Amino acid sequence: MAKRPAEESEDQEAPLKAGDRPVQTGNDTEAGPFEDEFDDEFESEDEILEAGVDGRPDGEREAEEKWDAMDMDQKTFIPGRDKLAAGESLSPDASAYELLHNFTTTWPCLSFDIVPDQLGANRKAYPATLYAVAGTQAESRKANQNELMVMRLSGLSRMDRRRDEGESDNDDDDNDDDDEENADPILETKSIPLPSTTNRIRARQYPPQNASRPPVTHTATMLENSDVLIHDVTPHLTSFDNPGTIIMPQQSNPIATLKMHRTEGYAVDWSPLLPQGKLLTGDNDGKMFITTCTDGGKWTPDTRPFTGHQSSVEDIQWSPSERNVFASASSDGTVKVWDVRSKTHKPAVSVQASDTDINVISWSHQTTHLLATGADDGQWAVWDLRQWKGSSDKASTSQPTPVASFNFHKEQITSIEWHPTDDSIMAVAAGDNTLTLWDLSVELDDEESKDTAGVQDVPPQLLFVHYMEMVKECHWHPQIPGCVVGTGGSGFGILKTISV
């Protein structure tokens, strides 16, 4: 409140000299009536209690005092690059997420896959539900506890940003509507015993032969002991929707056990274009095998592998548009493209994509001439396959230039995946404990800075950085737009940001 200037009075006494004491006058012996210059205004007791001591609600004032008391570091903290001090921890900004849930399992699951469901496409209603399969990594001395987990997660509620922003809900109707959206998440699992640790697991779903029956879902699990197990998890998935269903022990047995590999591997992929089932697997010896399901339901691997890599096969993917073509990535730094009709079983194209290991690849399902790679040095890149030229010399390796590359991550790339419907959006997981989202439609002019918001070495294509400890693998949910699921040593994370 502004101070009022003192009005001079005719009776005003002269200023006191040093050492003099003020003398009380007779006019002050009797107190006069108090005149309230604002007597036309009044406050009720309720208003006084609501306003608090300084005219504001107590909660608002206390929150401001708490904020002012904090020792705020104004430097931008970048997870994975900046280090936390002792006793510090990261907390997600709830206003940046539409969906965020975390859960753990008995043993870490470093590989998983999302299973399509019958709940509809392009789902935006909450609470959300999803189905997934995962393989565990139990301690070596407790290897008999390894399992294939068939999971249903329901009650995945939207972030209640109003509560985080300190707003109050007084509308009973709104509260009733929010109760359902803010339901507690529920994790349900069905367990299938496994004899060894899971290196990689992938699921494939086929339409049912009878329209009255659910789709058939198969999983391929590549184990640390080099075996590849194929399971039919259809009864396990349907049991979630039919309480009381009993899974018989024989239903958890693998329908096929493949033993063509002599060493363990991490490369597994189902063909998306062959409904009868066709599986690709690659191992640390650099050998890749195709396994096909015959009309009689028998799984038969080729006796002759595809060879050409000088080191382990780290990842493998079928072309989303050509049923006879696949790509492989290796720790020899190359990416090779193969045609299964080739009698030589040698690559049609070979590209030196990195000086370090190529850990992961992802083929765009929207723009099928684009392939993304993630390397051990933290760099990930996008390649235009139309620029990759074959050679009559199968041993030769070309070195084209990627159409885009990023070195924001300073540790190995552990997972990379194109958005299922938007070929400009990418999800990338790295060994720096981050899961990042990228928008490749953001173009960088020559005159523009490569820094974002004044932060050095942060490209403008970077949309979002999510901290996730020891993240190993991430996948987009194909039916919940913008939903990403990640897994790692700290458990699973399910998130949907306001950016995508």
mmCIF file of C-alpha atoms in Angstrom, residues 332-335 349-355 383 387-389 396-402:
data_model
loop_
_atom_site.group_PDB
_atom_site.id
_atom_site.type_symbol
_atom_site.label_atom_id
_atom_site.label_comp_id
_atom_site.label_asym_id
_atom_site.label_seq_id
_atom_site.Cartn_x
_atom_site.Cartn_y
_atom_site.Cartn_z
ATOM 1 C CA ASP A 332 31.463 -55.179 -37.588
ATOM 2 C CA GLY A 333 29.853 -51.766 -38.224
ATOM 3 C CA THR A 334 27.995 -52.786 -41.379
ATOM 4 C CA VAL A 335 24.375 -53.009 -42.380
ATOM 5 C CA VAL A 349 24.093 -54.643 -50.533
ATOM 6 C CA SER A 350 26.612 -53.903 -47.784
ATOM 7 C CA VAL A 351 27.158 -50.472 -46.191
ATOM 8 C CA GLN A 352 29.745 -49.403 -43.629
ATOM 9 C CA ALA A 353 27.390 -47.466 -41.356
ATOM 10 C CA SER A 354 29.746 -46.890 -38.389
ATOM 11 C CA ASP A 355 33.271 -47.368 -37.128
ATOM 12 C CA TRP A 383 19.568 -43.790 -44.356
ATOM 13 C CA GLN A 387 21.209 -44.419 -52.332
ATOM 14 C CA TRP A 388 22.592 -47.860 -51.457
ATOM 15 C CA LYS A 389 23.993 -49.452 -54.580
ATOM 16 C CA SER A 396 32.641 -54.896 -51.436
ATOM 17 C CA THR A 397 31.184 -52.418 -48.941
ATOM 18 C CA SER A 398 29.994 -48.931 -49.889
ATOM 19 C CA GLN A 399 29.969 -45.821 -47.678
ATOM 20 C CA PRO A 400 27.008 -43.589 -48.539
ATOM 21 C CA THR A 401 26.077 -40.582 -46.423
ATOM 22 C CA PRO A 402 23.070 -40.727 -44.081
#
